[in-house]
Short mmCIF file of C-alpha atoms in Angstrom, two decimals:
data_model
loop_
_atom_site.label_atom_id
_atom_site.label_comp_id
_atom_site.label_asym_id
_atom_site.label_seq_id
_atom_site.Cartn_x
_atom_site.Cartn_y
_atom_site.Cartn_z
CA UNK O 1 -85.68 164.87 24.78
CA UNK O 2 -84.53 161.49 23.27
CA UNK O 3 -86.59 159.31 21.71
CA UNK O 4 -86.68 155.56 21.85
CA UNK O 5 -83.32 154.33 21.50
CA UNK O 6 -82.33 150.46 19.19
CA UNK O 7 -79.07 148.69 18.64
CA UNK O 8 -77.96 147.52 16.55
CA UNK O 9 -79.81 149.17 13.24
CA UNK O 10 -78.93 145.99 11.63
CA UNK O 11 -78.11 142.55 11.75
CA UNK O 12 -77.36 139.60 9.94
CA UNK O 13 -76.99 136.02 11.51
CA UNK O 14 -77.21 132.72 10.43
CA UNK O 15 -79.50 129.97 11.07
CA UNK O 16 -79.47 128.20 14.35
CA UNK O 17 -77.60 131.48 15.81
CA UNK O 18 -78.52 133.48 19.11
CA UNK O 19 -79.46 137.08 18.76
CA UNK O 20 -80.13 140.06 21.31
CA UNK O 21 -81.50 143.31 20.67
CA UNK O 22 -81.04 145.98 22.70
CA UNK O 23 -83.67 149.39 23.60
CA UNK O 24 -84.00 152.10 25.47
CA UNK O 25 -86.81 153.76 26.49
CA UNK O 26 -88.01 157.43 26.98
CA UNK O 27 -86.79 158.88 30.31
CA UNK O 28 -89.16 158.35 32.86
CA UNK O 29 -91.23 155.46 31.07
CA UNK O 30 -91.30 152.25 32.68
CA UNK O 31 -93.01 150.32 30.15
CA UNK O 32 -91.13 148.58 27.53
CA UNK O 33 -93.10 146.81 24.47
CA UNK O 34 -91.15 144.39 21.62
CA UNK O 35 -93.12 143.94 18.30
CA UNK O 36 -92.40 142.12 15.40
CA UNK O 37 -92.72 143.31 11.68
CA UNK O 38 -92.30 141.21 9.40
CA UNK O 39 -92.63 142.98 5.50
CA UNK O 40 -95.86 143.73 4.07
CA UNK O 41 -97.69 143.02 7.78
CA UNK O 42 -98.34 145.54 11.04
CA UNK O 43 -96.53 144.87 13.67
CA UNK O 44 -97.21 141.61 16.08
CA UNK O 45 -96.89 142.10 19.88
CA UNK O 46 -94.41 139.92 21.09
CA UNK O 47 -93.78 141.15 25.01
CA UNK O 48 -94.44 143.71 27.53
CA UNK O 49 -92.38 144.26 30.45
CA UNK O 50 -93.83 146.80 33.51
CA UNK O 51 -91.50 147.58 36.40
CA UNK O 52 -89.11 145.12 35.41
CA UNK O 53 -91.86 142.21 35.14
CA UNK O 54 -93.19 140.50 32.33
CA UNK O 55 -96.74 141.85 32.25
CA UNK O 56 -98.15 140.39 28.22
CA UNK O 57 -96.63 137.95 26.12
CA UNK O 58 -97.61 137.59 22.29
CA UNK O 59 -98.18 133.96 20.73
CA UNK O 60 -94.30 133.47 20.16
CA UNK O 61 -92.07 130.46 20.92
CA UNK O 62 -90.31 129.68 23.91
CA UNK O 63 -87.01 130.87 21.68
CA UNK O 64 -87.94 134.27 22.13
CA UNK O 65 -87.02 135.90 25.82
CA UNK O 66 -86.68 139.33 27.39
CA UNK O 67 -86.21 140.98 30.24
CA UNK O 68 -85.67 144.41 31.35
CA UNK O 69 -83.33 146.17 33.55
CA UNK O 70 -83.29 148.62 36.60
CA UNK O 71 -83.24 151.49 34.27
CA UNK O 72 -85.76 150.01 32.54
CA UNK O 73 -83.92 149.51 29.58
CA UNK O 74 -84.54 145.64 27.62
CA UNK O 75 -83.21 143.14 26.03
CA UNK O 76 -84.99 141.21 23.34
CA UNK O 77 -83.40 137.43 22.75
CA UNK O 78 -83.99 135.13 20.42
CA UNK O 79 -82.40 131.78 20.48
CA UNK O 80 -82.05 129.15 17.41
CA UNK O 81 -83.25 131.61 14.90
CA UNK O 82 -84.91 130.47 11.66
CA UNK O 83 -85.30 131.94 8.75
CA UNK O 84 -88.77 133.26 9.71
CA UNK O 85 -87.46 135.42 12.06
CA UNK O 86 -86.27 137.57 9.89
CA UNK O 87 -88.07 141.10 10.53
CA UNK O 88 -87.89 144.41 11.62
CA UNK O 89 -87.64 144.04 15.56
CA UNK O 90 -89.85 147.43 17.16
CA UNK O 91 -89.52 148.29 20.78
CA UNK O 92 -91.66 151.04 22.37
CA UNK O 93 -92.14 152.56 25.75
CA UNK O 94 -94.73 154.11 27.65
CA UNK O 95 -95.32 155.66 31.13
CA UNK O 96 -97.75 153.01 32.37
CA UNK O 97 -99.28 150.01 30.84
CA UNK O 98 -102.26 151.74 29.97
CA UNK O 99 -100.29 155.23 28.07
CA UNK O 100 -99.73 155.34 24.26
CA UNK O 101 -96.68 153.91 23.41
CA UNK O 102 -94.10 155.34 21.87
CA UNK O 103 -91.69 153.40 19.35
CA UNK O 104 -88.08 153.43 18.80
CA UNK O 105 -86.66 153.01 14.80
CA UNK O 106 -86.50 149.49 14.77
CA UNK O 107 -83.48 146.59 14.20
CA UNK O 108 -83.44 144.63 10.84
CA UNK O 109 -82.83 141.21 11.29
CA UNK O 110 -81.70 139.29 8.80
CA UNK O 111 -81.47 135.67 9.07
CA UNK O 112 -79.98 133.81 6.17
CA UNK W 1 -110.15 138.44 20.86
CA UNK W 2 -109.13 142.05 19.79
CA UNK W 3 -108.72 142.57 15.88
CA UNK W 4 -108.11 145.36 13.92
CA UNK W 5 -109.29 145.42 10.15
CA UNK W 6 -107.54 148.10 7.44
CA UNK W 7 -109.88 147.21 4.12
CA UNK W 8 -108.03 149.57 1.87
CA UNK W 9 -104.22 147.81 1.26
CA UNK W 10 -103.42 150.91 -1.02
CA UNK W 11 -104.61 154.13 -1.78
CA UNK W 12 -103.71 157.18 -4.26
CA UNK W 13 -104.37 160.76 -3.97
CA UNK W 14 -103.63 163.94 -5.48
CA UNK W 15 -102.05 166.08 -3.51
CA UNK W 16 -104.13 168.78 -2.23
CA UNK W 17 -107.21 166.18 -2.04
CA UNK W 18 -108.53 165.14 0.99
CA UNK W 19 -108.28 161.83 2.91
CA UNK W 20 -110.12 159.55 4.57
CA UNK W 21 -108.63 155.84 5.79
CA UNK W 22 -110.77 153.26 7.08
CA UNK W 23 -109.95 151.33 10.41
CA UNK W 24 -112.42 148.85 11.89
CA UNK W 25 -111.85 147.11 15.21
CA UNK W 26 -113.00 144.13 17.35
CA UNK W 27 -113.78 144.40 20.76
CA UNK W 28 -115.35 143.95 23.84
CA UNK W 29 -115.46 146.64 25.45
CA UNK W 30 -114.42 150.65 24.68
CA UNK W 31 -110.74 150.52 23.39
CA UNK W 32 -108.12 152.55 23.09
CA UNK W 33 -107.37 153.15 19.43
CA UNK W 34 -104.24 155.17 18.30
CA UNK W 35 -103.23 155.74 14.21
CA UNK W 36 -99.49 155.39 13.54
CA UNK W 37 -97.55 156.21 10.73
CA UNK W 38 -94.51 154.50 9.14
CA UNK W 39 -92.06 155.69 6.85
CA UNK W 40 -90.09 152.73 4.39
CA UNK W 41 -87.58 151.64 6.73
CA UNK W 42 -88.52 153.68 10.27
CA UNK W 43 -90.55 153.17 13.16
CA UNK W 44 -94.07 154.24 13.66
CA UNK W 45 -94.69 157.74 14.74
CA UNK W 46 -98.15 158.25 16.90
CA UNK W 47 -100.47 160.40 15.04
CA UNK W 48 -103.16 160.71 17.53
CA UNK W 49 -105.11 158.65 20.43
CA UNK W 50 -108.62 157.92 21.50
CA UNK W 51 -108.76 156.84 25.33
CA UNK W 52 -112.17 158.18 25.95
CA UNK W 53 -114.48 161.50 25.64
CA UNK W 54 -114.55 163.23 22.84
CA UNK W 55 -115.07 161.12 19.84
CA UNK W 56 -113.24 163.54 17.63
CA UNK W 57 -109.92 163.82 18.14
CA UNK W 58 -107.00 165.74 16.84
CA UNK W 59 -103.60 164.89 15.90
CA UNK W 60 -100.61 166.19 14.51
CA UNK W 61 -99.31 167.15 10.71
CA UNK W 62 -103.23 167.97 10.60
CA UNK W 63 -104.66 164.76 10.88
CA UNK W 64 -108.03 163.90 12.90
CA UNK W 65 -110.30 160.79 13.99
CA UNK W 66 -113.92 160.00 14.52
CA UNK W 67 -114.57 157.31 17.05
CA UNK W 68 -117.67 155.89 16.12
CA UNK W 69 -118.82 153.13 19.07
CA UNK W 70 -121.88 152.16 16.48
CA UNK W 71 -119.89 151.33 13.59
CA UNK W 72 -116.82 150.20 15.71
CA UNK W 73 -114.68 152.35 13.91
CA UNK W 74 -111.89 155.15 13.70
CA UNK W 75 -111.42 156.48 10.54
CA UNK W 76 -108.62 158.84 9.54
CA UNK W 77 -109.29 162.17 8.06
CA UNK W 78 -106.94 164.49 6.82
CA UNK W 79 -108.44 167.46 4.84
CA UNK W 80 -105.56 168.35 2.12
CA UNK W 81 -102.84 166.04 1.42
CA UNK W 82 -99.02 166.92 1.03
CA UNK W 83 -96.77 165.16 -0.99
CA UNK W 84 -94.81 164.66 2.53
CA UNK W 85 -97.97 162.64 3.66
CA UNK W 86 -97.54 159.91 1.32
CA UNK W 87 -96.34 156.87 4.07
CA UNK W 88 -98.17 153.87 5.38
CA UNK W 89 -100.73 154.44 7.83
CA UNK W 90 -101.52 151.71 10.95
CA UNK W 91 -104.67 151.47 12.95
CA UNK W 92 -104.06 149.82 16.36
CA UNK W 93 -106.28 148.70 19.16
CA UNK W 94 -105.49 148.52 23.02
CA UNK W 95 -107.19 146.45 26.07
CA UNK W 96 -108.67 149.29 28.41
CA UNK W 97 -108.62 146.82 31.16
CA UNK W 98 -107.32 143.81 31.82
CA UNK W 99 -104.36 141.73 31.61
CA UNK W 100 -103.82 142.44 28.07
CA UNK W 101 -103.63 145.87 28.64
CA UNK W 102 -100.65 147.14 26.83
CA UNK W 103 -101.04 144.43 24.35
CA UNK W 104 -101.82 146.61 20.77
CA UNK W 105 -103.23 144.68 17.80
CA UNK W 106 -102.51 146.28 14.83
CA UNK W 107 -103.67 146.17 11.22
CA UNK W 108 -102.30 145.29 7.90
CA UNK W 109 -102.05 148.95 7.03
CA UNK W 110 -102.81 151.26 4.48
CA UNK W 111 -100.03 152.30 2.33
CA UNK W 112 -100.62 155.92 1.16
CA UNK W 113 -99.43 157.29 -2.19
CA UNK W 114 -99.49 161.00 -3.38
CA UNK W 115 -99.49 161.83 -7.11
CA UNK W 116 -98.71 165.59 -7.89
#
């Protein structure tokens, strides 16, 4: 079975750019996670989306936005990006809110 | 607030040796509490979980965890070491009820090293 699927693998933007990731999730999961990694840390929970509704959101800016689809795939945007931003962007899946979550490889984000 | 502390940043072993990583966690209640592991440049691969019952639990490429409520930890154990092993390790804590459910607070990490 396929795992969690990311795109792109990698990115570069500039500053004051929009960005959006992409993920799919395990077949059958309908829980979709975003985390944030930024180098040397653990990741940081930015969103959760259940049955296509936003069920958590992490202590991020209003620049960050996501959504997720009939299929329950997501989308991850982030608007204006700084330089901060840059990080590995994580998005995992689960059955239910509650399950162990399951993570995909990840998009670098490079802001410069 | 949930919180998740990893005291040990970096660790070496020989290979062969055994293991042990620390993970301590802050919470309210009983949490979930999963290990993780990262290789440079991947995403995290579950090692094992701890929902409830059994406060030993198994995982796989050998690994185990103790759940210990009195300590409020969930240390890592892994009895011989493989070169293979050598990674960074996350402890993570989930919300077993509650709107936060889902939400997982995760260490610093540990990063793992294996000398021959």
């Amino acid at each position: 079975d396929a795992g969690v699927t990311q795109s792109p693998t990698h990115l570069i933007k500039t500053r004051g750019q929009h960005v959006t990731l992409r993920c799919s999730p395990i077949s059958g999961h309908k829980s979709v996670s975003w985390y944030q990694q930024v180098l040397g840390q653990g990741p940081q929970f930015i969103f959760q989306y259940y049955e296509k509704e936003e069920r958590g959101r992490g202590n991020f800016p209003d620049r960050f936005s996501a959504r997720q689809f009939p299929n329950y795939s997501s989308e991850l945007n982030v608007n204006a990006l700084l330089l901060g931003d840059s990080a590995l962007y994580l998005c995992a899946s689960s059955l239910d809110r509650k399950r162990e979550q399951y993570f995909g490889p990840g998009t670098r984000l490079t802001v410069t | 607030a949930q919180s998740v502390t990893q005291p040990d940043i970096h660790i070496t072993v020989s290979e062969g040796a055994s293991l042990e990583l620390r993970c301590n966690y802050s919470y309210g209640a009983t949490p979930y509490l999963f290990w993780y592991v990262q290789s440079p440049g991947q995403g995290l691969q579950l090692l094992l979980k701890y929902f409830s019952g059994d406060t030993l639990v198994q995982g796989i490429k050998g690994f185990e965890a103790e759940f210990k409520r009195s300590q409020s930890s969930f240390n890592l154990r892994k009895p011989s070491v493989h070169w293979s092993d050598a990674a960074e390790y996350f402890c993570a804590v989930g919300a077993s009820y509650g709107g936060s459910q889902g939400n997982l607070i995760f260490g610093k990490g540990t990063k793992l090293s294996v000398k021959p």
